[in-house]
Amino acid sequence: MRTIFMTVAMVAAAAVAGCGGGGGTVDKYDARAVDAGIIDATTPSDDASCFTNPTTHNEIINACTDAQPVAKDPTLPLLLDDGGLPPLPQ
Amino acid sequence: MRTSLIAAAIATAIAIPSAARAANCESDLTNPVYLQIGDTQQPLIKVLGRALRDNTPHPITLVYVTAGSCTNINALLNGTAITTTMSYVPSSVENPTWKASDPPLSCTPGVGHVPDIANSNVFVSACTQDPLPNTITQVRGPVQAYVMAVPEASTETAMTVEEAYFVFGFGALGMVTPWNDESQMFIRAVTRSTLLSWAYNVGVPAAKWKGTVPGTPGADKSTDVVNALKNSPAPAKAIGILGAEVYDQNRATLNVLAFRSFGQYSAYYPDSDAAKLDKANVRDGHYTVWSPTVYLYPVAAGTTTPVLADAKYVVDLIADRAVSPAPNFDPTDSVVSVGLVPDCAMKVTREFEGGNLATYAPAEPCGCYFDSKVATTTCAVCDTNTPCAAGVCRHGYCEAN
């Protein structure tokens, strides 16, 4: 139980710090915050909820921010099993 | 007495072209500059046009016609003369109460006159892969964001790039709820920057987009999308693409969707939340669907010397560059007031349509000033009598450098 509380507290702290505190539905992307929190982009990591000091495209679009994030995890019947996109119809 | 009355009547007729007598763009207007622009830039050109007509150090009349970005580029490349009626705005002397939301006035272009300035709201490379000839120069102007908009009655708040791929690449066959009715998916013609920018960002070529182009074929406008959304008989299913500044003018009846790009953890609005107008997410890269506006004008072959000096004057004003004589207004105010982001306020950049973002530090930043216009700033104010303790005074605020 204590571990769960600590995890929740860490997520809340990350949200206050600017990593997506907009609330709403937790999707697979927001769930990453549970494991990672804020990551300094100068410290290599392959898992993060948001990045400080972003330099690459991926870090920039997932940089820590005070802006309101909107979570969405739509059901897409045509999505490939590996999560990829199929070719467009002719 | 009779002579003076006739003279006065003639003078009035010249000074205030009436609706019944469309002005001649060439002979009736002061220092006309012909522009062929995307319709998303009309708000800027109207505001800037008013200021330039009242610019006593160097009055200029912007006369403009709207068309698709690629059409505009081709007009300049091919020397295509403008043959349709053009628009311009009245000076304060002609109409003191005119405002940018009012319709423009009309004038008839000079015979065979090609645009002095062409505007594209996507990278030129999105329209043609051919390099520009050395007789044309291009200048990056303010950044234009593009949005997915829905009617006020819709309950949708966000769209992922994968959803967009299926909705607009597959249409109803994409099976994305609620956007599965192609008659309620309002898009633009393939030459329009709004569609081109979205196409590159979503990965669906412009020519393959499913949906309905509202308005007159070949002359569709942003307002047609606005009206189609407002009047949709099925608002829960309706969605349309717009320039952000067009959406900003229609917030009372439309909602913007947050957008989540490839590899992004959450969706974001162009602004820091749906109610604000700060374009914070455009500036820092959390909102990825944007393009620089591009302005092109003819120069002497192989040089930077403009064929028409006033064309460079106008473009430099739009791009926040110093001009001579200095205007009696701040042109960046005009840019910010219509929802565009001046390049000097950007923190990220890209090199081609839909391309990866990179961090960006403008040579002469104006972030403090931009914040002061759209939100608040903690930056120190400054002027010639109150210099900055640190940094550089620009647009009335102490910028870091």
Short mmCIF file of C-alpha atoms in Angstrom, two decimals:
data_model
loop_
_atom_site.label_atom_id
_atom_site.label_comp_id
_atom_site.label_asym_id
_atom_site.label_seq_id
_atom_site.Cartn_x
_atom_site.Cartn_y
_atom_site.Cartn_z
CA MET A 1 0.00 0.00 0.00
CA ARG A 2 2.78 2.36 0.93
CA THR A 3 4.39 1.77 -2.45
CA ILE A 4 1.16 2.64 -4.22
CA PHE A 5 0.85 5.87 -2.27
CA MET A 6 4.41 6.79 -3.07
CA THR A 7 3.84 6.11 -6.74
CA VAL A 8 0.72 8.26 -6.77
CA ALA A 9 2.59 11.01 -4.99
CA MET A 10 5.40 10.85 -7.54
CA VAL A 11 2.94 11.10 -10.41
CA ALA A 12 1.22 14.03 -8.76
CA ALA A 13 4.56 15.74 -8.20
CA ALA A 14 5.49 15.22 -11.80
CA ALA A 15 2.18 16.71 -12.89
CA VAL A 16 2.64 19.79 -10.72
CA ALA A 17 6.14 20.16 -12.07
CA GLY A 18 4.72 20.44 -15.54
CA CYS A 19 4.55 16.99 -17.02
CA GLY A 20 0.92 16.84 -17.83
CA GLY A 21 -1.37 17.70 -15.02
CA GLY A 22 -4.47 18.10 -17.02
CA GLY A 23 -6.23 15.14 -15.48
CA GLY A 24 -8.70 13.15 -17.52
CA THR A 25 -8.39 9.58 -18.61
CA VAL A 26 -5.05 7.89 -18.06
CA ASP A 27 -3.98 6.26 -21.27
CA LYS A 28 -0.98 4.18 -22.17
CA TYR A 29 1.06 7.31 -22.71
CA ASP A 30 0.24 8.97 -19.40
CA ALA A 31 0.88 5.66 -17.72
CA ARG A 32 4.54 6.08 -18.57
CA ALA A 33 4.65 8.77 -15.90
CA VAL A 34 4.22 6.14 -13.24
CA ASP A 35 7.49 4.58 -14.20
CA ALA A 36 9.55 7.54 -15.20
CA GLY A 37 8.58 11.09 -14.23
CA ILE A 38 10.72 13.95 -15.39
CA ILE A 39 13.79 13.05 -17.40
CA ASP A 40 16.65 15.38 -18.13
CA ALA A 41 17.30 14.94 -21.82
CA THR A 42 21.01 15.14 -21.14
CA THR A 43 20.65 11.88 -19.21
CA PRO A 44 20.04 9.09 -21.70
CA SER A 45 16.84 7.15 -21.10
CA ASP A 46 14.43 5.28 -23.30
CA ASP A 47 11.42 5.85 -21.08
CA ALA A 48 10.13 9.18 -19.84
CA SER A 49 6.94 11.08 -19.23
CA CYS A 50 8.52 14.37 -20.21
CA PHE A 51 11.90 15.85 -20.91
CA THR A 52 13.73 18.84 -19.56
CA ASN A 53 16.38 20.48 -21.73
CA PRO A 54 14.98 18.92 -24.92
CA THR A 55 17.11 18.89 -28.04
CA THR A 56 15.74 16.21 -30.36
CA HIS A 57 12.35 16.20 -32.06
CA ASN A 58 11.02 13.48 -29.77
CA GLU A 59 12.20 15.36 -26.70
CA ILE A 60 10.77 18.65 -27.93
CA ILE A 61 7.27 17.31 -28.53
CA ASN A 62 7.35 15.55 -25.15
CA ALA A 63 9.09 18.27 -23.19
CA CYS A 64 7.84 19.15 -19.72
CA THR A 65 5.28 21.92 -19.93
CA ASP A 66 2.66 23.80 -17.98
CA ALA A 67 0.33 23.50 -20.95
CA GLN A 68 -2.78 21.35 -20.69
CA PRO A 69 -2.27 17.83 -22.09
CA VAL A 70 -5.23 15.92 -23.43
CA ALA A 71 -5.09 12.16 -23.12
CA LYS A 72 -6.65 10.02 -25.82
CA ASP A 73 -6.43 6.33 -26.57
CA PRO A 74 -8.81 5.70 -29.45
CA THR A 75 -9.90 2.35 -30.75
CA LEU A 76 -8.64 2.02 -34.30
CA PRO A 77 -9.83 -1.19 -35.94
CA LEU A 78 -7.47 -0.89 -38.91
CA LEU A 79 -4.31 -0.39 -36.89
CA LEU A 80 -1.79 -3.18 -37.56
CA ASP A 81 -0.95 -5.63 -34.82
CA ASP A 82 2.42 -4.00 -34.29
CA GLY A 83 0.78 -0.59 -33.92
CA GLY A 84 1.81 0.51 -37.40
CA LEU A 85 -0.34 2.12 -40.05
CA PRO A 86 -1.50 0.16 -43.10
CA PRO A 87 -0.97 1.61 -46.58
CA LEU A 88 -3.63 3.96 -47.87
CA PRO A 89 -6.29 2.47 -50.14
CA GLN A 90 -5.67 2.92 -53.86
CA MET B 1 -17.55 79.37 -57.42
CA ARG B 2 -18.73 76.90 -60.02
CA THR B 3 -15.16 76.02 -60.92
CA SER B 4 -14.24 75.35 -57.32
CA LEU B 5 -17.30 73.14 -56.83
CA ILE B 6 -16.39 71.04 -59.85
CA ALA B 7 -12.81 70.80 -58.67
CA ALA B 8 -13.97 69.70 -55.24
CA ALA B 9 -16.22 67.05 -56.75
CA ILE B 10 -13.39 65.70 -58.87
CA ALA B 11 -11.05 65.65 -55.91
CA THR B 12 -13.61 63.79 -53.81
CA ALA B 13 -14.17 61.24 -56.55
CA ILE B 14 -10.46 60.55 -56.72
CA ALA B 15 -9.89 60.45 -52.97
CA ILE B 16 -12.86 58.29 -52.03
CA PRO B 17 -13.59 55.67 -54.65
CA SER B 18 -17.19 54.68 -54.17
CA ALA B 19 -18.77 51.27 -54.37
CA ALA B 20 -20.44 52.36 -57.58
CA ARG B 21 -17.13 53.33 -59.13
CA ALA B 22 -14.50 50.72 -58.39
CA ALA B 23 -11.12 52.34 -58.09
CA ASN B 24 -8.33 51.66 -60.50
CA CYS B 25 -5.66 49.93 -58.39
CA GLU B 26 -2.95 51.49 -60.49
CA SER B 27 -3.97 55.11 -60.88
CA ASP B 28 -6.29 55.84 -57.98
CA LEU B 29 -4.31 54.46 -55.07
CA THR B 30 -1.11 55.64 -53.43
CA ASN B 31 1.97 53.47 -54.04
CA PRO B 32 0.05 50.27 -54.77
CA VAL B 33 1.74 46.93 -54.10
CA TYR B 34 0.03 43.93 -55.64
CA LEU B 35 -0.19 40.82 -53.47
CA GLN B 36 -1.51 37.37 -54.24
CA ILE B 37 -2.02 35.68 -50.86
CA GLY B 38 -3.53 32.65 -49.20
CA ASP B 39 -6.90 33.47 -47.72
CA THR B 40 -5.68 32.68 -44.21
CA GLN B 41 -3.44 35.73 -44.49
CA GLN B 42 -6.25 38.13 -45.35
CA PRO B 43 -6.70 39.22 -41.70
CA LEU B 44 -3.03 40.21 -41.54
CA ILE B 45 -3.05 42.01 -44.85
CA LYS B 46 -6.16 43.97 -43.87
CA VAL B 47 -4.66 45.08 -40.56
CA LEU B 48 -1.27 45.80 -42.08
CA GLY B 49 -2.92 47.41 -45.09
CA ARG B 50 -4.73 49.88 -42.88
CA ALA B 51 -1.54 50.77 -41.02
CA LEU B 52 0.40 51.18 -44.25
CA ARG B 53 -2.19 53.45 -45.79
CA ASP B 54 -1.85 55.63 -42.69
CA ASN B 55 1.94 55.31 -42.64
CA THR B 56 2.80 58.95 -43.15
CA PRO B 57 6.57 58.35 -43.46
CA HIS B 58 5.87 56.14 -46.48
CA PRO B 59 2.22 55.43 -47.35
CA ILE B 60 1.58 52.25 -49.33
CA THR B 61 -1.63 50.63 -50.52
CA LEU B 62 -1.75 46.86 -50.31
CA VAL B 63 -4.01 45.58 -53.07
CA TYR B 64 -4.58 41.87 -52.84
CA VAL B 65 -6.33 38.85 -54.23
CA THR B 66 -6.56 35.46 -52.54
CA ALA B 67 -5.77 32.04 -53.99
CA GLY B 68 -4.09 28.79 -52.95
CA SER B 69 -0.46 28.88 -51.85
CA CYS B 70 0.78 26.81 -54.78
CA THR B 71 -1.27 28.88 -57.21
CA ASN B 72 0.34 32.01 -55.78
CA ILE B 73 3.86 30.66 -56.16
CA ASN B 74 3.14 29.60 -59.73
CA ALA B 75 1.72 33.03 -60.55
CA LEU B 76 5.01 34.63 -59.64
CA LEU B 77 7.13 31.94 -61.29
CA ASN B 78 5.13 32.06 -64.51
CA GLY B 79 4.39 35.79 -64.57
CA THR B 80 0.64 35.22 -64.51
CA ALA B 81 -1.19 38.52 -64.63
CA ILE B 82 -3.95 39.22 -62.14
CA THR B 83 -7.23 39.68 -63.96
CA THR B 84 -9.78 39.54 -61.16
CA THR B 85 -11.04 42.41 -59.05
CA MET B 86 -8.68 43.11 -56.18
CA SER B 87 -9.21 44.29 -52.62
CA TYR B 88 -7.71 47.01 -50.48
CA VAL B 89 -8.63 48.76 -47.26
CA PRO B 90 -9.50 52.43 -46.74
CA SER B 91 -7.19 54.85 -45.01
CA SER B 92 -8.29 56.54 -41.80
CA VAL B 93 -8.99 59.70 -43.77
CA GLU B 94 -11.26 57.85 -46.18
CA ASN B 95 -13.12 55.94 -43.49
CA PRO B 96 -12.21 56.65 -39.86
CA THR B 97 -14.47 53.94 -38.43
CA TRP B 98 -13.40 51.05 -40.69
CA LYS B 99 -12.12 47.99 -38.83
CA ALA B 100 -10.50 44.78 -39.97
CA SER B 101 -13.72 42.80 -39.62
CA ASP B 102 -15.37 45.09 -42.18
CA PRO B 103 -15.27 44.16 -45.86
CA PRO B 104 -12.48 45.61 -47.98
CA LEU B 105 -12.94 47.95 -50.92
CA SER B 106 -12.47 46.86 -54.52
CA CYS B 107 -10.25 48.03 -57.31
CA THR B 108 -9.53 47.01 -60.87
CA PRO B 109 -5.96 45.87 -61.49
CA GLY B 110 -3.78 47.40 -64.13
CA VAL B 111 -3.68 45.44 -67.37
CA GLY B 112 -1.08 42.69 -67.36
CA HIS B 113 0.04 43.34 -63.80
CA VAL B 114 1.64 40.29 -62.17
CA PRO B 115 1.88 40.06 -58.39
CA ASP B 116 4.59 42.14 -56.78
CA ILE B 117 4.45 39.73 -53.83
CA ALA B 118 3.27 36.13 -53.68
CA ASN B 119 2.49 34.47 -50.39
CA SER B 120 2.60 30.78 -49.56
CA ASN B 121 1.63 29.46 -46.18
CA VAL B 122 3.59 26.28 -46.58
CA PHE B 123 7.21 25.73 -47.51
CA VAL B 124 7.75 26.32 -51.22
CA SER B 125 9.02 22.73 -51.42
CA ALA B 126 5.51 21.55 -50.57
CA CYS B 127 4.38 23.00 -53.91
CA THR B 128 7.38 22.49 -56.17
CA GLN B 129 10.66 20.63 -55.88
CA ASP B 130 12.27 22.93 -58.43
CA PRO B 131 14.66 25.51 -57.01
CA LEU B 132 13.51 29.09 -57.26
CA PRO B 133 15.07 31.09 -60.12
CA ASN B 134 17.60 33.76 -59.17
CA THR B 135 15.04 36.37 -60.12
CA ILE B 136 12.86 35.59 -57.10
CA THR B 137 13.73 35.80 -53.44
CA GLN B 138 11.81 34.32 -50.56
CA VAL B 139 11.52 35.50 -46.98
CA ARG B 140 10.17 33.54 -44.04
CA GLY B 141 7.35 35.39 -42.35
CA PRO B 142 5.33 34.64 -39.23
CA VAL B 143 4.35 31.10 -38.33
CA GLN B 144 0.87 29.90 -39.16
CA ALA B 145 -0.71 27.03 -37.20
CA TYR B 146 -3.44 24.82 -38.61
CA VAL B 147 -6.18 23.19 -36.58
CA MET B 148 -8.88 20.58 -36.63
CA ALA B 149 -12.11 22.34 -35.69
CA VAL B 150 -15.49 20.95 -34.71
CA PRO B 151 -18.87 22.57 -34.08
CA GLU B 152 -19.55 23.86 -30.60
CA ALA B 153 -22.08 21.04 -30.13
CA SER B 154 -19.44 18.34 -30.65
CA THR B 155 -18.10 16.70 -27.49
CA GLU B 156 -14.74 15.79 -29.04
CA THR B 157 -11.65 17.38 -27.54
CA ALA B 158 -8.68 15.71 -29.23
CA MET B 159 -7.47 13.81 -32.25
CA THR B 160 -4.41 11.60 -32.61
CA VAL B 161 -2.36 11.52 -35.78
CA GLU B 162 -3.34 7.89 -36.22
CA GLU B 163 -7.01 8.86 -36.10
CA ALA B 164 -6.38 11.60 -38.65
CA TYR B 165 -4.62 9.09 -40.92
CA PHE B 166 -7.61 6.77 -40.91
CA VAL B 167 -10.29 9.48 -40.99
CA PHE B 168 -8.85 11.42 -43.91
CA GLY B 169 -6.93 8.64 -45.64
CA PHE B 170 -9.68 6.02 -45.56
CA GLY B 171 -12.85 8.05 -45.06
CA ALA B 172 -15.79 6.05 -43.77
CA LEU B 173 -13.77 2.84 -44.31
CA GLY B 174 -11.38 4.02 -41.60
CA MET B 175 -14.01 3.18 -39.02
CA VAL B 176 -13.07 5.98 -36.64
CA THR B 177 -15.98 7.11 -34.50
CA PRO B 178 -17.48 9.69 -34.76
CA TRP B 179 -15.71 10.91 -37.88
CA ASN B 180 -17.03 8.34 -40.33
CA ASP B 181 -19.27 10.50 -42.55
CA GLU B 182 -17.31 11.95 -45.46
CA SER B 183 -20.02 14.52 -46.12
CA GLN B 184 -19.19 16.01 -42.71
CA MET B 185 -15.42 16.06 -43.14
CA PHE B 186 -14.69 19.53 -44.48
CA ILE B 187 -11.35 19.97 -46.21
CA ARG B 188 -9.76 22.35 -48.70
CA ALA B 189 -8.62 22.09 -52.31
CA VAL B 190 -5.20 20.52 -52.94
CA THR B 191 -3.44 23.83 -53.63
CA ARG B 192 -4.42 25.27 -50.24
CA SER B 193 -1.86 25.54 -47.51
CA THR B 194 -4.35 24.35 -44.91
CA LEU B 195 -4.68 20.98 -46.62
CA LEU B 196 -1.02 20.76 -47.64
CA SER B 197 0.26 21.37 -44.15
CA TRP B 198 -2.11 18.83 -42.63
CA ALA B 199 -1.26 16.35 -45.40
CA TYR B 200 2.45 16.46 -44.63
CA ASN B 201 1.87 16.25 -40.88
CA VAL B 202 -0.54 13.32 -41.09
CA GLY B 203 1.17 11.36 -43.86
CA VAL B 204 -1.80 11.34 -46.23
CA PRO B 205 -0.94 13.04 -49.56
CA ALA B 206 -3.18 16.04 -50.23
CA ALA B 207 -4.68 14.48 -53.35
CA LYS B 208 -5.79 11.44 -51.35
CA TRP B 209 -7.72 13.23 -48.65
CA LYS B 210 -11.26 12.04 -48.16
CA GLY B 211 -13.95 14.56 -47.38
CA THR B 212 -15.92 17.42 -48.83
CA VAL B 213 -14.52 20.69 -50.16
CA PRO B 214 -17.26 23.20 -49.38
CA GLY B 215 -17.73 26.36 -51.40
CA THR B 216 -17.22 27.15 -55.05
CA PRO B 217 -15.00 24.60 -56.82
CA GLY B 218 -11.65 26.23 -57.53
CA ALA B 219 -12.46 29.17 -55.27
CA ASP B 220 -13.06 27.52 -51.92
CA LYS B 221 -12.32 29.63 -48.88
CA SER B 222 -11.68 29.12 -45.19
CA THR B 223 -15.00 30.76 -44.48
CA ASP B 224 -16.69 27.95 -46.42
CA VAL B 225 -15.29 25.44 -43.93
CA VAL B 226 -16.35 27.67 -41.04
CA ASN B 227 -19.88 27.92 -42.39
CA ALA B 228 -20.08 24.20 -43.15
CA LEU B 229 -19.14 23.39 -39.57
CA LYS B 230 -21.51 25.96 -38.10
CA ASN B 231 -24.41 24.76 -40.22
CA SER B 232 -23.70 21.04 -40.05
CA PRO B 233 -26.85 18.94 -39.67
CA ALA B 234 -24.74 16.36 -37.81
CA PRO B 235 -22.42 18.36 -35.54
CA ALA B 236 -21.26 15.30 -33.58
CA LYS B 237 -19.73 13.93 -36.79
CA ALA B 238 -18.51 17.20 -38.28
CA ILE B 239 -14.84 18.12 -38.46
CA GLY B 240 -12.92 20.61 -40.59
CA ILE B 241 -9.44 21.98 -41.20
CA LEU B 242 -8.70 25.66 -40.70
CA GLY B 243 -5.88 28.11 -40.14
CA ALA B 244 -5.60 28.75 -36.42
CA GLU B 245 -6.18 32.46 -36.82
CA VAL B 246 -9.38 31.76 -38.77
CA TYR B 247 -10.51 29.48 -35.95
CA ASP B 248 -9.58 32.17 -33.42
CA GLN B 249 -12.08 34.49 -35.05
CA ASN B 250 -14.81 31.87 -34.74
CA ARG B 251 -14.30 30.56 -31.22
CA ALA B 252 -17.84 31.40 -30.22
CA THR B 253 -19.26 28.75 -32.53
CA LEU B 254 -16.41 26.28 -33.08
CA ASN B 255 -14.08 24.26 -30.87
CA VAL B 256 -10.48 23.31 -31.58
CA LEU B 257 -9.19 19.77 -31.13
CA ALA B 258 -5.95 19.08 -29.32
CA PHE B 259 -3.63 17.10 -31.59
CA ARG B 260 -1.21 14.30 -30.74
CA SER B 261 1.55 13.82 -33.29
CA PHE B 262 3.60 10.70 -34.07
CA GLY B 263 5.59 9.68 -30.99
CA GLN B 264 3.93 12.20 -28.74
CA TYR B 265 2.64 11.18 -25.30
CA SER B 266 -0.34 13.56 -25.10
CA ALA B 267 -2.37 15.78 -27.39
CA TYR B 268 -2.02 19.56 -27.14
CA TYR B 269 -3.90 22.61 -28.34
CA PRO B 270 -2.04 25.32 -30.27
CA ASP B 271 -2.48 27.44 -27.15
CA SER B 272 -1.55 26.35 -23.63
CA ASP B 273 -5.20 25.45 -23.11
CA ALA B 274 -8.31 25.66 -25.23
CA ALA B 275 -9.37 29.02 -23.81
CA LYS B 276 -6.11 30.90 -24.23
CA LEU B 277 -4.67 32.69 -27.25
CA ASP B 278 -0.98 32.42 -26.42
CA LYS B 279 0.15 29.93 -29.12
CA ALA B 280 2.51 28.59 -26.47
CA ASN B 281 2.47 25.07 -27.86
CA VAL B 282 3.20 26.28 -31.37
CA ARG B 283 6.13 28.28 -30.10
CA ASP B 284 7.72 25.45 -28.10
CA GLY B 285 6.85 22.50 -30.36
CA HIS B 286 4.11 20.72 -28.39
CA TYR B 287 1.72 21.53 -31.23
CA THR B 288 3.32 20.33 -34.44
CA VAL B 289 0.96 21.37 -37.22
CA TRP B 290 2.36 24.67 -38.36
CA SER B 291 4.24 26.19 -41.25
CA PRO B 292 6.14 29.39 -41.77
CA THR B 293 4.38 31.81 -44.04
CA VAL B 294 6.61 32.55 -47.00
CA TYR B 295 6.69 35.75 -49.01
CA LEU B 296 8.28 35.88 -52.46
CA TYR B 297 9.06 38.87 -54.64
CA PRO B 298 11.03 39.49 -57.84
CA VAL B 299 14.60 40.74 -57.71
CA ALA B 300 17.14 41.70 -60.35
CA ALA B 301 18.71 38.44 -61.57
CA GLY B 302 21.28 37.10 -59.17
CA THR B 303 21.02 40.01 -56.77
CA THR B 304 19.02 41.01 -53.71
CA THR B 305 17.82 44.20 -55.37
CA PRO B 306 14.04 44.18 -55.50
CA VAL B 307 12.30 44.96 -58.76
CA LEU B 308 9.83 47.00 -56.72
CA ALA B 309 11.38 48.55 -53.62
CA ASP B 310 8.03 48.78 -51.90
CA ALA B 311 7.57 45.02 -52.21
CA LYS B 312 10.69 44.48 -50.13
CA TYR B 313 9.56 47.20 -47.73
CA VAL B 314 6.28 45.37 -47.13
CA VAL B 315 7.85 41.92 -46.80
CA ASP B 316 10.51 43.22 -44.43
CA LEU B 317 7.80 44.72 -42.24
CA ILE B 318 5.96 41.40 -42.12
CA ALA B 319 9.20 39.60 -41.27
CA ASP B 320 10.04 42.03 -38.45
CA ARG B 321 13.06 43.43 -40.28
CA ALA B 322 14.22 47.02 -40.09
CA VAL B 323 13.02 49.25 -42.93
CA SER B 324 13.70 52.79 -44.06
CA PRO B 325 11.90 55.03 -43.53
CA ALA B 326 10.77 53.51 -40.24
CA PRO B 327 7.00 53.13 -40.13
CA ASN B 328 4.81 55.05 -37.70
CA PHE B 329 3.44 51.78 -36.28
CA ASP B 330 4.83 48.48 -34.99
CA PRO B 331 4.23 45.90 -37.74
CA THR B 332 4.76 43.04 -35.32
CA ASP B 333 1.65 44.26 -33.50
CA SER B 334 -0.26 43.57 -36.69
CA VAL B 335 1.17 40.05 -36.90
CA VAL B 336 0.40 39.18 -33.30
CA SER B 337 -3.06 40.73 -33.37
CA VAL B 338 -4.28 38.28 -36.00
CA GLY B 339 -3.06 35.14 -34.25
CA LEU B 340 0.20 34.57 -36.08
CA VAL B 341 3.49 33.95 -34.31
CA PRO B 342 6.39 36.12 -35.44
CA ASP B 343 9.54 34.16 -36.14
CA CYS B 344 11.30 36.11 -33.39
CA ALA B 345 8.94 34.54 -30.82
CA MET B 346 9.53 30.94 -31.93
CA LYS B 347 11.58 28.50 -29.86
CA VAL B 348 11.56 25.70 -32.45
CA THR B 349 11.96 25.53 -36.18
CA ARG B 350 11.78 23.04 -39.04
CA GLU B 351 13.19 22.94 -42.55
CA PHE B 352 10.41 21.38 -44.55
CA GLU B 353 6.70 20.71 -44.32
CA GLY B 354 5.89 18.38 -41.47
CA GLY B 355 9.60 17.90 -40.79
CA ASN B 356 11.20 17.21 -37.45
CA LEU B 357 11.42 20.08 -35.02
CA ALA B 358 14.68 21.50 -33.76
CA THR B 359 15.37 24.03 -31.04
CA TYR B 360 15.62 27.58 -32.32
CA ALA B 361 17.09 30.79 -30.97
CA PRO B 362 16.08 33.79 -33.10
CA ALA B 363 18.83 36.31 -33.76
CA GLU B 364 16.65 39.09 -32.36
CA PRO B 365 14.15 37.41 -30.03
CA CYS B 366 10.83 39.01 -29.15
CA GLY B 367 9.39 36.44 -26.74
CA CYS B 368 8.86 38.97 -23.93
CA TYR B 369 7.00 41.27 -26.25
CA PHE B 370 4.90 38.42 -27.66
CA ASP B 371 3.99 37.24 -24.16
CA SER B 372 2.98 40.77 -23.22
CA LYS B 373 0.56 40.86 -26.14
CA VAL B 374 -1.09 37.47 -25.69
CA ALA B 375 -0.69 36.79 -21.97
CA THR B 376 1.59 38.34 -19.35
CA THR B 377 5.33 38.77 -19.07
CA THR B 378 7.70 39.26 -16.18
CA CYS B 379 10.27 40.88 -18.46
CA ALA B 380 11.30 44.43 -17.66
CA VAL B 381 9.87 47.21 -19.79
CA CYS B 382 12.24 49.61 -21.49
CA ASP B 383 12.45 52.54 -23.87
CA THR B 384 15.02 55.10 -24.91
CA ASN B 385 14.79 56.78 -21.50
CA THR B 386 14.75 53.53 -19.54
CA PRO B 387 17.41 51.20 -20.87
CA CYS B 388 17.61 47.55 -19.87
CA ALA B 389 19.74 46.61 -16.89
CA ALA B 390 20.43 43.40 -18.76
CA GLY B 391 19.63 42.18 -22.25
CA VAL B 392 18.42 44.16 -25.23
CA CYS B 393 15.45 46.50 -25.47
CA ARG B 394 13.20 45.34 -28.28
CA HIS B 395 9.56 46.25 -28.86
CA GLY B 396 9.51 47.84 -25.39
CA TYR B 397 10.76 44.84 -23.41
CA CYS B 398 14.16 43.66 -22.24
CA GLU B 399 14.84 40.50 -24.19
CA ALA B 400 17.62 38.18 -23.05
CA ASN B 401 19.75 38.93 -26.12
#
